[in-house]
Amino acid sequence: MKIITSIAEWRSIRSQLRNRSIGFVPTMGYLHAGHLSLFQQAKQESDIVIGSIFVNPLQFGVNEDFSTYPRDLERDVKWLEEMDVDYVFAPSVEEMYPSPISTLVSVKNITEMLCGASRPGHFDGVATVVLKLFQIIQPDFAYFGLKDAQQVAVINQMVYDLNVPVQIRPCPILREKDGLAMSSRNVYLSAEERDEATILYKTLQWAKEQIEAGLRDTERLEKGLLEQLKNSPLANVDYAEIRHYPDLQKKKQIEGQVLIALAVRIGKTRLIDNVILEIK
Ligand code: PAF
């Protein structure tokens, strides 16, 4: 596996790979089994697999965890080597942003709600870095976890609107045995918080059961979500919402493809989780 830190170096390698299909897994590192499942899927359908490891300052707000975001490049590289990944692109912040950026990619209509409401500017940062990475890597396929369902919707919309020639592959959420969605930020949780963090999954399961039992009133189910989340004394709710997916519009009645999305602070750690259901 080759580790690349310079854009020019990758461009020169990329020009030699013209007839090979390229699968790309963009990450911010501190990999877990959820990321590895994206690499597995990439390996199944591409000749060459490249992952990026880059903690993107542009998608963090001023009071967010950019400086403390967990990083362990050595361990990440070892795991990817064991998985037979071909290349890792791990640029510095200076390589990606040599001077203050004047161009931002801003996807409208689906970024004002959910995480976009609580993290203003976050999705501009995500869309901008992902487009930059697509321009640099020039992949055929790119793999994203559905734990960030809004991010997947934003990237799909950007690719569609800007005719970016990359096929987006959304991949299922990977969970710990007790249901907690895998996330690099889980490392922040104390033992007690880690136990309480299962409240997100339990609440989503409860909501799924309510819908299966015939509940279709969005407002009633959203109230129920908040009630369920009260079962954890440590849970501080950012949002608990039901939205049509992927347009993220709010509907009175639960129908079609719906996203049940939660963002909850457990102690100081903000966790997100969701389930997407197809309702006939
Ligand atoms: O999902 C992430 O890890 C990041 O938002 C991404 C897509 C790598 C962009 O920095």
Coordinates of N, CA and C and ligand atoms in Angstrom, one line a residue, residues 26-28 35 52 54 56 59 69 122 125-126 129-130 133 144 148 151 155, ligand 1:
P26 N -13.6 8.3 1.3 CA -13.2 9.4 2.0 C -13.4 9.3 3.5
T27 N -12.4 9.5 4.3 CA -12.6 9.4 5.8 C -11.9 10.5 6.5
M28 N -12.2 10.7 7.8 CA -11.4 11.6 8.6 C -10.5 10.8 9.5
H35 N -16.0 1.9 8.9 CA -15.2 2.4 7.7 C -14.7 1.2 6.9
S52 N -9.0 8.2 1.7 CA -8.4 9.4 2.2 C -8.5 9.5 3.7
F54 N -8.3 12.6 6.2 CA -8.1 14.0 6.3 C -9.1 14.6 7.2
N56 N -11.0 17.5 8.1 CA -11.2 18.7 7.4 C -11.6 19.9 8.2
Q59 N -15.2 21.8 8.0 CA -16.5 21.3 8.3 C -16.8 21.4 9.8
Y69 N -10.3 16.1 17.7 CA -10.9 14.9 17.0 C -9.8 13.8 17.0
H122 N -21.5 23.6 8.4 CA -20.9 22.2 8.4 C -21.0 21.6 7.0
G125 N -18.7 23.0 4.4 CA -17.4 22.4 4.6 C -17.3 21.0 4.0
V126 N -18.3 20.2 4.2 CA -18.3 18.8 3.7 C -18.3 18.8 2.2
V129 N -15.0 20.0 0.6 CA -13.9 19.1 0.7 C -14.1 17.8 -0.2
V130 N -15.4 17.4 -0.2 CA -15.7 16.2 -1.0 C -15.5 16.5 -2.5
L133 N -11.8 16.6 -3.1 CA -11.3 15.2 -3.1 C -11.6 14.5 -4.4
F144 N -19.9 6.0 1.1 CA -20.3 6.8 2.3 C -21.2 6.1 3.2
D148 N -24.4 9.0 8.4 CA -24.5 10.4 8.1 C -25.5 10.5 6.9
Q151 N -25.6 13.8 5.1 CA -24.4 14.0 4.3 C -24.5 13.3 3.0
I155 N -24.3 15.1 -0.6 CA -23.3 14.7 -1.6 C -24.0 14.2 -2.9
Ligands
PAF1 O1 -18.0 11.5 6.9 C1 -16.8 12.0 7.0 O2 -15.9 11.3 7.6 C2 -16.5 13.3 6.5 O3 -17.6 14.2 6.5 C3 -15.9 13.3 5.0 C4 -17.0 12.8 4.1 C5 -14.7 12.4 5.0 C6 -15.6 14.7 4.6 O4 -14.6 15.2 5.4

